[in-house]
Coordinates of C-alpha atoms and ligand atoms in Angstrom, one line a residue:
Chain W
M271 CA 239.4 38.8 56.4
K272 CA 238.0 42.1 55.4
I273 CA 239.8 43.9 52.8
L274 CA 239.8 48.2 52.0
A275 CA 240.3 48.6 47.4
I276 CA 240.8 52.0 46.8
D277 CA 240.9 53.0 42.8
T278 CA 241.8 57.3 41.5
S279 CA 243.5 56.1 39.3
N280 CA 241.5 58.0 36.6
V281 CA 238.0 60.5 36.9
A282 CA 235.6 57.8 39.2
M283 CA 236.3 56.7 42.5
G284 CA 236.1 53.9 43.9
V285 CA 236.6 52.2 47.6
A286 CA 235.1 49.3 47.9
L287 CA 234.9 47.4 51.2
V288 CA 235.1 43.2 50.8
E289 CA 235.0 40.1 53.1
D290 CA 236.0 37.3 52.4
D291 CA 234.2 36.6 48.9
I292 CA 231.4 38.7 49.9
I293 CA 231.5 42.6 48.9
K294 CA 230.1 44.6 51.8
G295 CA 229.6 47.9 49.9
E296 CA 231.0 50.0 47.3
I297 CA 231.0 53.6 46.6
V298 CA 231.5 55.3 43.1
T299 CA 231.3 58.2 41.5
N300 CA 232.5 59.2 38.0
I301 CA 233.1 63.0 37.8
K302 CA 235.6 65.4 37.7
K303 CA 236.4 66.5 41.2
D304 CA 239.3 66.6 43.9
H305 CA 239.8 62.7 44.7
S306 CA 242.1 64.4 47.5
V307 CA 238.9 66.4 49.2
R308 CA 236.6 63.0 48.5
L309 CA 238.6 60.1 48.9
M310 CA 238.9 59.9 52.3
P311 CA 235.4 61.1 53.2
A312 CA 234.4 57.4 51.4
I313 CA 236.5 56.0 52.6
Q314 CA 235.1 57.2 56.7
S315 CA 231.4 56.2 55.2
L316 CA 231.7 53.0 53.5
L317 CA 233.7 51.8 57.0
K318 CA 231.0 52.9 59.2
D319 CA 228.2 52.2 56.8
C320 CA 228.7 48.2 57.4
G321 CA 230.0 49.2 60.5
V322 CA 233.9 48.3 60.3
S323 CA 236.6 50.0 62.4
P324 CA 239.9 50.3 60.1
H325 CA 241.6 48.3 63.0
E326 CA 239.7 45.6 61.5
L327 CA 241.1 46.1 57.9
G328 CA 243.8 42.8 56.7
L329 CA 244.4 44.1 53.8
I330 CA 244.5 47.1 51.4
V331 CA 244.4 46.4 47.9
V332 CA 245.1 50.2 45.8
A333 CA 245.1 50.6 42.1
R334 CA 248.2 52.2 41.4
G335 CA 247.9 53.1 37.6
P336 CA 248.1 53.8 35.0
G337 CA 246.7 56.9 35.3
S338 CA 246.6 60.3 36.2
Y339 CA 249.3 60.8 38.1
T340 CA 248.3 63.0 40.9
G341 CA 244.5 61.1 41.1
V342 CA 247.6 58.0 41.1
R343 CA 249.6 58.8 43.9
I344 CA 246.5 60.1 46.0
G345 CA 244.9 56.6 45.8
T346 CA 248.8 54.7 46.8
T347 CA 249.5 57.6 49.0
I348 CA 246.4 57.1 51.0
A349 CA 246.7 53.3 50.6
K350 CA 250.3 52.5 51.8
T351 CA 250.1 55.2 55.3
L352 CA 247.0 53.4 56.0
A353 CA 248.7 50.0 55.4
W354 CA 251.9 51.6 57.0
A355 CA 249.9 52.3 60.2
L356 CA 247.2 49.6 60.7
N357 CA 250.6 47.5 60.0
I358 CA 248.7 45.4 57.4
P359 CA 249.8 44.3 54.0
I360 CA 248.9 46.3 50.2
V361 CA 249.2 44.7 47.2
G362 CA 248.9 47.3 43.9
V363 CA 247.3 46.3 40.3
S364 CA 247.2 48.1 37.4
S365 CA 244.4 50.7 36.9
L366 CA 243.3 48.7 33.5
E367 CA 243.7 45.2 34.2
A368 CA 240.3 46.6 37.7
L369 CA 238.9 48.1 34.3
A370 CA 239.4 44.6 32.2
A371 CA 237.2 42.6 34.7
N372 CA 234.1 44.2 33.5
G373 CA 234.8 42.3 30.7
R374 CA 234.9 39.1 32.4
Y375 CA 232.3 37.1 29.8
F376 CA 233.3 38.0 26.9
S377 CA 235.2 35.2 25.1
G378 CA 237.8 37.5 22.8
V379 CA 240.7 40.2 23.9
I380 CA 240.2 42.8 26.2
S381 CA 241.2 46.3 25.6
P382 CA 241.1 48.7 28.7
F383 CA 241.9 51.6 27.9
F384 CA 242.2 55.2 29.5
D385 CA 243.2 58.8 27.7
A386 CA 245.9 60.2 28.2
R387 CA 245.7 63.0 25.7
R388 CA 247.5 63.9 21.8
G389 CA 246.1 60.5 20.8
Q390 CA 247.6 58.5 23.8
I391 CA 245.8 55.8 25.4
Y392 CA 247.2 54.0 28.5
T393 CA 246.4 50.4 27.6
G394 CA 247.7 46.5 28.1
L395 CA 245.6 43.5 26.5
Y396 CA 243.8 41.0 29.0
R397 CA 241.9 37.8 27.8
Y398 CA 239.8 35.4 30.6
D399 CA 241.1 31.9 30.8
G400 CA 239.1 30.0 32.9
G401 CA 237.5 32.4 35.5
Q402 CA 241.2 33.6 35.5
L403 CA 242.2 37.4 33.7
E404 CA 245.5 37.2 31.9
C405 CA 247.7 40.2 30.8
I406 CA 249.2 39.0 28.1
E407 CA 250.4 42.9 26.6
D408 CA 251.7 44.6 28.7
D409 CA 249.6 48.0 30.4
R410 CA 251.6 50.9 28.4
I411 CA 251.6 54.7 26.9
V412 CA 250.3 53.9 22.8
L413 CA 248.6 55.9 20.3
A414 CA 244.9 54.8 20.1
D415 CA 246.1 54.7 15.3
E416 CA 249.4 53.0 16.2
W417 CA 247.2 50.5 18.6
A418 CA 244.5 49.6 16.5
R419 CA 246.8 48.6 13.9
K420 CA 248.9 45.9 16.1
L421 CA 244.6 44.6 17.4
Q422 CA 243.6 44.6 13.8
E423 CA 246.7 42.3 12.4
R424 CA 244.8 39.5 15.7
Q425 CA 242.6 39.3 13.6
E426 CA 240.5 38.4 16.1
R427 CA 237.3 39.7 18.3
V428 CA 238.1 43.2 20.7
L429 CA 236.7 43.8 23.8
F430 CA 237.1 48.0 24.7
I431 CA 236.8 49.2 28.3
G432 CA 236.4 52.4 29.8
S433 CA 234.3 55.9 30.3
D434 CA 236.7 57.7 26.8
I435 CA 235.5 54.8 24.3
P436 CA 233.3 58.2 22.9
L437 CA 236.7 59.6 21.9
Y438 CA 238.2 56.6 20.4
K439 CA 235.2 54.5 19.1
E440 CA 235.1 56.1 15.1
T441 CA 239.6 55.1 15.6
F442 CA 239.3 51.5 16.5
Q443 CA 236.0 50.9 14.5
Q444 CA 237.6 52.0 11.2
Q445 CA 241.1 49.9 11.8
L446 CA 238.6 47.1 12.8
G447 CA 235.5 46.9 12.1
D448 CA 232.8 44.0 12.8
F449 CA 236.7 42.6 15.4
A450 CA 235.8 46.2 17.4
Q451 CA 233.4 45.7 20.3
F452 CA 232.8 48.5 22.9
A453 CA 231.7 47.5 26.6
P454 CA 228.3 50.0 27.1
P455 CA 228.5 52.0 29.8
S456 CA 227.5 50.8 31.9
L457 CA 230.4 48.5 32.1
Q458 CA 232.9 51.3 32.2
L459 CA 234.0 52.0 35.0
P460 CA 235.9 49.6 37.1
R461 CA 234.3 48.4 40.2
P462 CA 236.3 48.9 43.3
G463 CA 234.8 45.2 44.2
E464 CA 236.7 43.3 41.5
L465 CA 239.8 45.5 42.7
A466 CA 239.7 43.7 45.9
L467 CA 238.8 40.6 44.5
L468 CA 241.8 40.6 42.3
G469 CA 244.0 41.7 44.8
K470 CA 243.6 39.8 47.1
N471 CA 245.4 35.6 45.6
K472 CA 248.0 38.6 44.1
E473 CA 251.9 39.2 45.3
K474 CA 251.4 41.5 48.4
A475 CA 254.4 44.6 48.0
D476 CA 256.3 46.0 50.5
V477 CA 254.6 48.9 52.2
H478 CA 257.2 51.5 53.0
T479 CA 258.9 51.5 48.8
F480 CA 255.6 50.8 46.5
V481 CA 254.6 53.7 44.8
P482 CA 252.6 53.8 42.2
N483 CA 252.9 52.5 38.8
Y484 CA 253.3 55.9 36.1
V485 CA 254.2 53.7 32.9
R486 CA 256.7 57.3 32.1
L487 CA 258.8 58.6 32.8
A488 CA 258.8 62.6 34.3
E489 CA 258.7 64.4 30.7
A490 CA 261.8 66.5 32.2
E491 CA 263.6 63.5 33.2
A492 CA 262.5 61.5 30.2
K493 CA 264.1 65.4 28.1
W494 CA 267.2 64.9 30.3
L495 CA 268.5 61.3 29.8
A496 CA 267.6 61.8 26.0
K497 CA 269.7 64.8 26.2
Q498 CA 273.1 62.8 27.9
K499 CA 271.7 60.4 25.5
G500 CA 272.6 63.0 22.8
E501 CA 270.0 62.1 20.9
N502 CA 266.5 64.1 21.5
K503 CA 265.4 62.1 18.3
D504 CA 261.9 64.6 18.0
G505 CA 262.0 67.2 21.2
D506 CA 259.7 64.9 22.5
G507 CA 261.3 63.6 26.2
N508 CA 257.4 60.9 25.8
S509 CA 258.5 59.2 23.0
I510 CA 261.6 57.6 26.4
S511 CA 258.5 55.6 28.7
L512 CA 259.7 53.1 31.4
N513 CA 259.4 50.4 29.3
D514 CA 262.0 51.1 27.3
L515 CA 264.2 51.3 29.7
K516 CA 263.5 47.6 31.2
Chain B
M44 CA 249.5 71.3 84.7
N45 CA 247.9 69.8 82.1
H46 CA 249.3 66.4 80.0
D47 CA 251.7 66.5 77.9
I48 CA 251.3 67.6 74.6
Y49 CA 252.6 65.6 71.2
V50 CA 252.4 66.9 68.1
L51 CA 253.4 64.9 64.7
G52 CA 254.6 67.2 61.9
I53 CA 254.5 66.3 58.5
E54 CA 255.5 68.6 55.5
T55 CA 255.9 68.4 52.5
S56 CA 255.4 71.6 50.6
C57 CA 258.3 71.6 47.8
D58 CA 261.4 69.2 48.5
E59 CA 261.6 67.9 51.6
T60 CA 260.2 65.1 52.9
A61 CA 260.0 65.6 56.0
A62 CA 258.1 64.5 59.6
A63 CA 259.0 65.3 63.1
V64 CA 257.5 64.8 67.1
V65 CA 257.2 67.8 69.5
K66 CA 256.7 67.7 72.7
N67 CA 254.3 70.2 73.8
G68 CA 254.7 72.8 71.7
T69 CA 258.6 73.7 72.1
E70 CA 261.0 70.3 72.5
I71 CA 262.0 68.1 69.1
L72 CA 261.9 64.6 69.7
S73 CA 263.0 64.0 66.5
N74 CA 263.1 66.3 63.5
I75 CA 263.6 63.8 60.2
V76 CA 264.0 66.1 56.6
A77 CA 264.6 63.1 53.2
S78 CA 265.8 65.9 51.3
Q79 CA 265.5 65.8 47.2
M80 CA 268.5 67.7 46.6
E81 CA 270.2 65.8 45.0
S82 CA 267.8 64.9 42.8
H83 CA 266.8 68.1 41.2
K84 CA 269.4 69.3 40.7
R85 CA 270.9 68.1 37.8
F86 CA 267.6 70.0 36.2
G87 CA 269.0 73.3 38.3
G88 CA 265.5 73.9 40.0
V89 CA 262.3 71.3 42.2
V90 CA 261.1 69.8 38.9
P91 CA 257.0 69.1 40.6
E92 CA 256.1 66.3 39.3
I93 CA 259.7 64.2 40.2
A94 CA 258.8 65.9 43.7
S95 CA 256.0 64.5 44.4
R96 CA 257.8 61.0 42.8
H97 CA 260.2 61.6 45.9
H98 CA 257.4 62.4 48.3
V99 CA 255.6 59.0 47.8
E100 CA 259.0 57.0 47.8
Q101 CA 259.2 58.7 51.3
I102 CA 256.5 59.8 53.0
T103 CA 256.3 56.2 55.4
F104 CA 259.5 55.3 55.9
V105 CA 260.3 59.8 56.7
I106 CA 257.5 58.8 59.0
E107 CA 258.6 56.5 60.8
E108 CA 261.9 57.2 61.9
A109 CA 260.2 60.2 63.1
M110 CA 258.1 58.2 65.5
N111 CA 260.3 55.4 66.1
Q112 CA 263.0 59.2 67.1
A113 CA 260.7 60.7 69.5
G114 CA 259.9 56.6 71.0
V115 CA 256.2 57.9 71.2
S116 CA 253.4 55.6 69.9
F117 CA 250.0 56.4 68.0
Q118 CA 248.3 56.5 70.5
Q119 CA 250.7 58.4 72.5
L120 CA 250.1 61.5 70.4
S121 CA 247.6 64.8 70.8
A122 CA 247.3 65.0 67.3
I123 CA 248.9 65.4 63.9
A124 CA 249.6 69.1 62.3
V125 CA 250.5 69.0 58.2
T126 CA 251.6 71.8 55.3
Q127 CA 248.1 72.4 53.9
G128 CA 250.3 74.9 51.9
P129 CA 251.6 77.3 50.3
G130 CA 253.9 75.2 47.4
L131 CA 253.5 72.9 45.4
V132 CA 249.9 71.3 45.0
G133 CA 251.3 67.4 44.0
A134 CA 254.1 67.8 46.5
L135 CA 251.6 69.4 49.5
L136 CA 249.0 66.5 48.4
I137 CA 251.1 63.6 49.6
G138 CA 251.7 65.1 53.3
V139 CA 247.8 66.1 53.1
N140 CA 247.1 62.9 52.5
A141 CA 248.9 60.3 54.2
A142 CA 248.4 63.3 57.2
K143 CA 244.3 62.0 57.1
A144 CA 245.5 59.0 56.6
L145 CA 247.0 58.6 59.8
A146 CA 244.6 60.8 61.8
F147 CA 241.9 58.1 60.3
A148 CA 243.4 54.9 61.7
Y149 CA 244.0 56.2 64.7
G150 CA 241.3 59.0 65.4
L151 CA 243.3 61.7 65.8
P152 CA 243.0 65.0 65.4
L153 CA 243.9 67.0 62.6
V154 CA 246.0 69.9 62.2
A155 CA 246.1 72.5 58.6
V156 CA 249.1 74.5 59.0
H157 CA 250.5 76.9 57.1
H158 CA 253.9 77.2 55.7
I159 CA 255.1 80.4 56.6
A160 CA 253.8 79.8 60.4
G161 CA 255.3 76.8 60.9
H162 CA 258.6 78.9 59.8
I163 CA 257.7 81.5 62.6
Y164 CA 257.1 79.2 65.1
A165 CA 260.3 76.8 64.6
N166 CA 261.7 80.2 66.7
R167 CA 258.8 78.7 69.5
L168 CA 261.8 75.4 69.8
V169 CA 264.8 77.4 70.1
A170 CA 263.7 80.6 72.6
D171 CA 260.0 81.5 74.1
M172 CA 258.5 83.7 72.5
K173 CA 257.2 87.4 73.2
F174 CA 254.5 89.7 72.1
P175 CA 254.1 91.2 70.0
L176 CA 256.2 90.4 67.6
L177 CA 257.2 90.6 64.0
S178 CA 258.9 87.5 62.2
L179 CA 260.4 88.8 58.8
V180 CA 260.7 85.6 56.3
V181 CA 262.7 84.4 53.7
S182 CA 263.1 81.8 51.4
G183 CA 263.3 80.1 48.5
G184 CA 259.3 81.3 48.0
H185 CA 258.8 84.2 50.5
T186 CA 259.7 87.5 52.2
E187 CA 257.6 88.7 54.0
L188 CA 257.2 90.6 57.1
V189 CA 254.6 88.8 60.2
Y190 CA 253.5 91.0 63.0
M191 CA 252.3 89.0 65.8
E192 CA 249.6 89.7 68.4
E193 CA 249.8 87.1 70.2
H194 CA 250.0 82.7 69.9
G195 CA 248.4 81.9 66.7
K196 CA 247.3 85.6 65.2
F197 CA 249.4 86.2 62.0
Q198 CA 249.4 89.5 59.9
V199 CA 251.5 90.3 57.1
I200 CA 252.8 94.3 57.1
G201 CA 254.7 93.6 54.1
E202 CA 255.6 90.7 52.0
T203 CA 257.2 91.1 47.8
R204 CA 255.2 91.8 45.0
D205 CA 257.0 90.0 42.6
D206 CA 259.8 88.0 43.3
A207 CA 260.8 86.4 46.6
A208 CA 264.8 87.2 48.0
G209 CA 265.6 83.4 47.6
E210 CA 263.9 83.7 44.1
A211 CA 266.8 85.5 43.4
Y212 CA 269.3 84.7 44.4
D213 CA 269.0 82.1 42.6
K214 CA 268.6 83.6 39.5
V215 CA 271.8 85.4 40.2
A216 CA 273.3 82.7 40.4
R217 CA 273.0 80.7 37.6
A218 CA 274.0 84.0 35.5
L219 CA 277.3 84.1 37.8
N220 CA 277.4 79.8 36.6
L221 CA 276.8 79.0 40.7
P222 CA 276.2 75.9 40.8
Y223 CA 272.0 75.3 42.3
P224 CA 271.3 76.4 44.6
G225 CA 272.7 79.1 44.3
G226 CA 271.8 81.4 47.5
P227 CA 275.5 79.9 49.9
H228 CA 277.6 79.9 46.9
I229 CA 276.7 83.7 47.1
D230 CA 276.8 84.1 50.7
R231 CA 279.9 83.2 50.2
L232 CA 281.6 85.3 47.5
A233 CA 280.6 87.4 49.1
H234 CA 282.4 87.7 51.7
E235 CA 285.0 86.9 49.4
G236 CA 284.0 89.9 47.5
K237 CA 284.1 93.7 47.8
V238 CA 280.4 96.0 47.5
T239 CA 281.8 97.6 44.2
I240 CA 279.1 97.8 41.4
D241 CA 276.5 100.0 43.1
L242 CA 272.7 98.2 42.9
P243 CA 269.5 99.0 43.4
R244 CA 267.7 99.6 45.9
A245 CA 263.9 99.0 45.1
W246 CA 262.4 100.8 49.2
L247 CA 258.5 101.0 47.6
E248 CA 256.2 104.1 48.9
E249 CA 257.0 106.1 51.7
G250 CA 256.1 104.4 54.6
S251 CA 255.3 100.7 52.9
Y252 CA 257.0 97.0 54.1
D253 CA 256.4 96.0 51.0
F254 CA 259.4 94.1 49.2
S255 CA 261.0 94.1 45.3
F256 CA 263.2 92.2 43.8
S257 CA 263.1 91.8 40.4
G258 CA 264.1 95.0 39.1
L259 CA 267.7 94.3 41.1
K260 CA 267.8 91.1 39.0
S261 CA 267.2 92.6 35.9
A262 CA 270.5 95.3 36.7
V263 CA 271.7 92.8 38.3
L264 CA 271.5 90.8 34.1
N265 CA 272.1 93.8 32.6
T266 CA 275.6 95.1 34.0
L267 CA 276.7 91.3 33.2
H268 CA 275.2 91.4 29.9
N269 CA 277.0 94.8 29.3
A270 CA 280.3 93.9 30.8
K271 CA 280.6 91.2 28.2
Q272 CA 279.4 93.4 25.6
R273 CA 282.3 95.0 25.9
G274 CA 285.0 92.6 27.2
E275 CA 284.8 93.5 30.5
H276 CA 285.6 91.5 33.0
I277 CA 283.5 91.3 36.3
D278 CA 284.4 90.1 39.1
P279 CA 281.6 87.2 40.5
K280 CA 282.5 87.9 43.9
D281 CA 281.4 91.3 43.6
M282 CA 279.0 91.1 41.6
A283 CA 278.1 88.4 44.3
A284 CA 278.7 91.3 47.7
S285 CA 276.6 93.8 46.1
F286 CA 274.3 92.4 45.1
Q287 CA 273.4 90.4 48.5
A288 CA 274.4 94.4 50.5
S289 CA 271.8 95.5 48.3
V290 CA 269.1 92.4 49.2
I291 CA 270.6 92.9 53.2
D292 CA 269.9 96.3 53.9
V293 CA 267.0 96.3 52.2
L294 CA 265.7 93.7 54.2
V295 CA 267.3 94.6 57.5
T296 CA 265.6 98.3 57.0
K297 CA 261.9 97.7 57.0
T298 CA 262.5 95.0 59.3
V299 CA 264.1 97.7 61.6
N300 CA 261.4 100.3 61.0
A301 CA 258.5 97.9 61.3
A302 CA 259.8 96.4 64.9
K303 CA 260.7 100.3 66.1
E304 CA 257.0 101.7 64.3
Y305 CA 255.0 98.3 65.8
N306 CA 256.7 98.9 69.3
V307 CA 257.3 94.7 69.5
R308 CA 259.8 92.6 71.9
Q309 CA 261.0 90.7 69.8
V310 CA 262.1 90.2 66.2
L311 CA 261.9 87.0 64.3
L312 CA 264.1 85.7 61.5
A313 CA 262.6 82.8 60.0
G314 CA 262.9 80.6 56.1
G315 CA 265.5 79.3 54.3
V316 CA 267.5 82.4 53.9
A317 CA 267.8 82.4 57.5
A318 CA 271.2 80.4 57.2
N319 CA 271.9 83.4 55.3
R320 CA 276.2 84.5 57.1
G321 CA 275.5 88.0 55.6
L322 CA 272.0 88.5 56.4
R323 CA 271.7 87.4 60.2
A324 CA 275.0 89.4 61.1
E325 CA 273.9 92.4 59.7
L326 CA 270.1 92.1 60.9
E327 CA 272.4 91.8 64.5
R328 CA 275.2 94.5 64.1
K329 CA 271.0 97.0 63.7
M330 CA 269.0 95.2 65.8
A331 CA 272.3 95.7 68.6
E332 CA 271.3 99.4 67.9
L333 CA 267.8 98.9 69.3
N334 CA 267.8 98.8 72.7
G335 CA 265.5 96.0 74.3
I336 CA 263.9 94.2 71.3
E337 CA 265.6 91.1 71.0
L338 CA 266.2 89.1 67.8
V339 CA 265.7 85.2 67.7
I340 CA 267.4 83.1 64.8
P341 CA 267.7 79.9 64.6
P342 CA 270.3 77.2 64.2
L343 CA 270.2 75.9 60.3
S344 CA 268.6 72.9 60.1
L345 CA 265.5 74.7 61.1
C346 CA 265.4 77.5 59.3
T347 CA 265.3 75.5 56.1
D348 CA 262.4 73.4 55.3
N349 CA 261.8 70.8 57.9
A350 CA 258.6 68.5 60.6
A351 CA 259.6 70.0 63.9
M352 CA 258.0 73.7 63.3
I353 CA 255.0 72.3 61.5
A354 CA 254.8 70.0 64.4
A355 CA 255.3 73.0 66.8
A356 CA 253.0 75.6 65.3
G357 CA 250.4 72.8 65.0
T358 CA 250.4 72.5 68.3
V359 CA 249.2 75.8 69.4
L360 CA 246.3 75.9 66.7
F361 CA 245.3 72.6 68.5
E362 CA 245.2 74.1 71.5
Q363 CA 243.5 76.5 69.8
G364 CA 241.0 74.2 69.3
K365 CA 242.1 74.7 65.7
R366 CA 240.5 71.6 63.9
A367 CA 240.9 70.4 60.8
D368 CA 238.9 66.7 58.9
M369 CA 239.5 64.4 56.1
A370 CA 237.8 67.2 53.8
L371 CA 241.4 68.6 53.8
N372 CA 242.6 69.3 50.3
A373 CA 246.0 71.2 49.6
D374 CA 245.8 74.5 48.6
P375 CA 249.4 75.8 46.9
S376 CA 248.1 79.1 47.8
L377 CA 247.1 79.3 51.0
E378 CA 247.1 82.7 52.5
L379 CA 248.6 82.9 56.5
A380 CA 245.8 85.0 58.9
Ligands
LIG100 ZN1 259.8 76.7 53.5

């Protein structure tokens, strides 16, 4: 089966074509340019290079967030529209899980992360167990300081992965000391090939109702909800996240 | 006669997720609109991030419904037309990328459509367009007079220098404590009230077809404020009637003057505010005085945002050989050209 994997959830853009267990091709760029302009041409060129027509595809796997709202929506929209048009299934994979896959040979826990501005990061905690990637702490948005303190309590080695390492290296190092390990540049970008392979074994989603995982509510909605509750404590709508509402 | 042209239109520029199939640029086979108005009501206006989220939720449902109702297969389509702009960028992106994915999956030509061109072409779904023509486009985001010499050729001869007419309606409605969206409420109240308050009309320079509504809006707000200070009561109905009279006076007078100067055969009304009964009635009355110029006003469902109008405009562009490629991007401030 031919799988097309798409990731535009953050700055890096990734597209992969995987057939059975062979990665036929990957395109990865890490530049701040419009995903909306570049994603379809990348898919077009990758399939053309591999000599595959869209109608030969059997599955679409997409990184469904967390990440940039706009980026995640572009990937999700193209993925679900393609899946619907081609009448093939769609699978969504956490953008963080796809990034965590780069830590395959690490024996401790893995914290993939993306900057979410104002000292916050999108992250979760993962671990390889018998070659299987497991999520041990759900994806979330959290203050990097707070996350570092939480990890410190574990007293085990943590591998941080992501191209935003330079922004938070000091924070993590200060809190975790030698427990903090950092992925080198060659392992900081999510591999769309990993995304395809992760998605292959996951449950298929309903195409029509498939939506990104934004992790948090739109700011206006969070504020509105807080107002309804009459407890707009700090005036910051971001204090309510989707996690809190579950 | 060549074979029939079927175009799928997609429109997501604001808070409506819409898809439609149009045959030969004139015949609606399906016209599906999923409105998000209920969702935005509680915020008193369209919240861009929330609009974008809803578009992702609705997009394939709406397209599927449009294809099913039309009873047309992708193989039968000649092209896919999509709104490229102007509008909310995050909202536009959903339509543009869905359209690109569909065009790619089926190897179909892709046509990018200007939202205002769509509003104008809504008229072609109810009447033949006779050139040269003039179109008055009035909506929440636009107030424009567009002159057309032939199909697909647009010349903006007048536009708003500040607020769009629809924006002024919304702001005045808020000042009168009317629910969102305020336009229809003002229109309703205006019919019950009397023009008792003298409000300004911005004619601008001699011969200009541009518009300006911010002065009028401020005058309404000031009048309300001053009355409140003095403890006087202003009947909202009379304020609505006076405000609406001022807006309509300017819109209709400039349209009629331009129609005469440009010697057009037809005047088209387009955009969401075309639903306004007061505007329709006054334009009809004034146009009747001009012999030989036909006035076309589409039904309400085609005045507000929809995708049939995008498919209709897209059909003409498709026939003229206009094509977009896979690098097509949303353009929130696209110019009409
Ligand atoms: Zn519109």
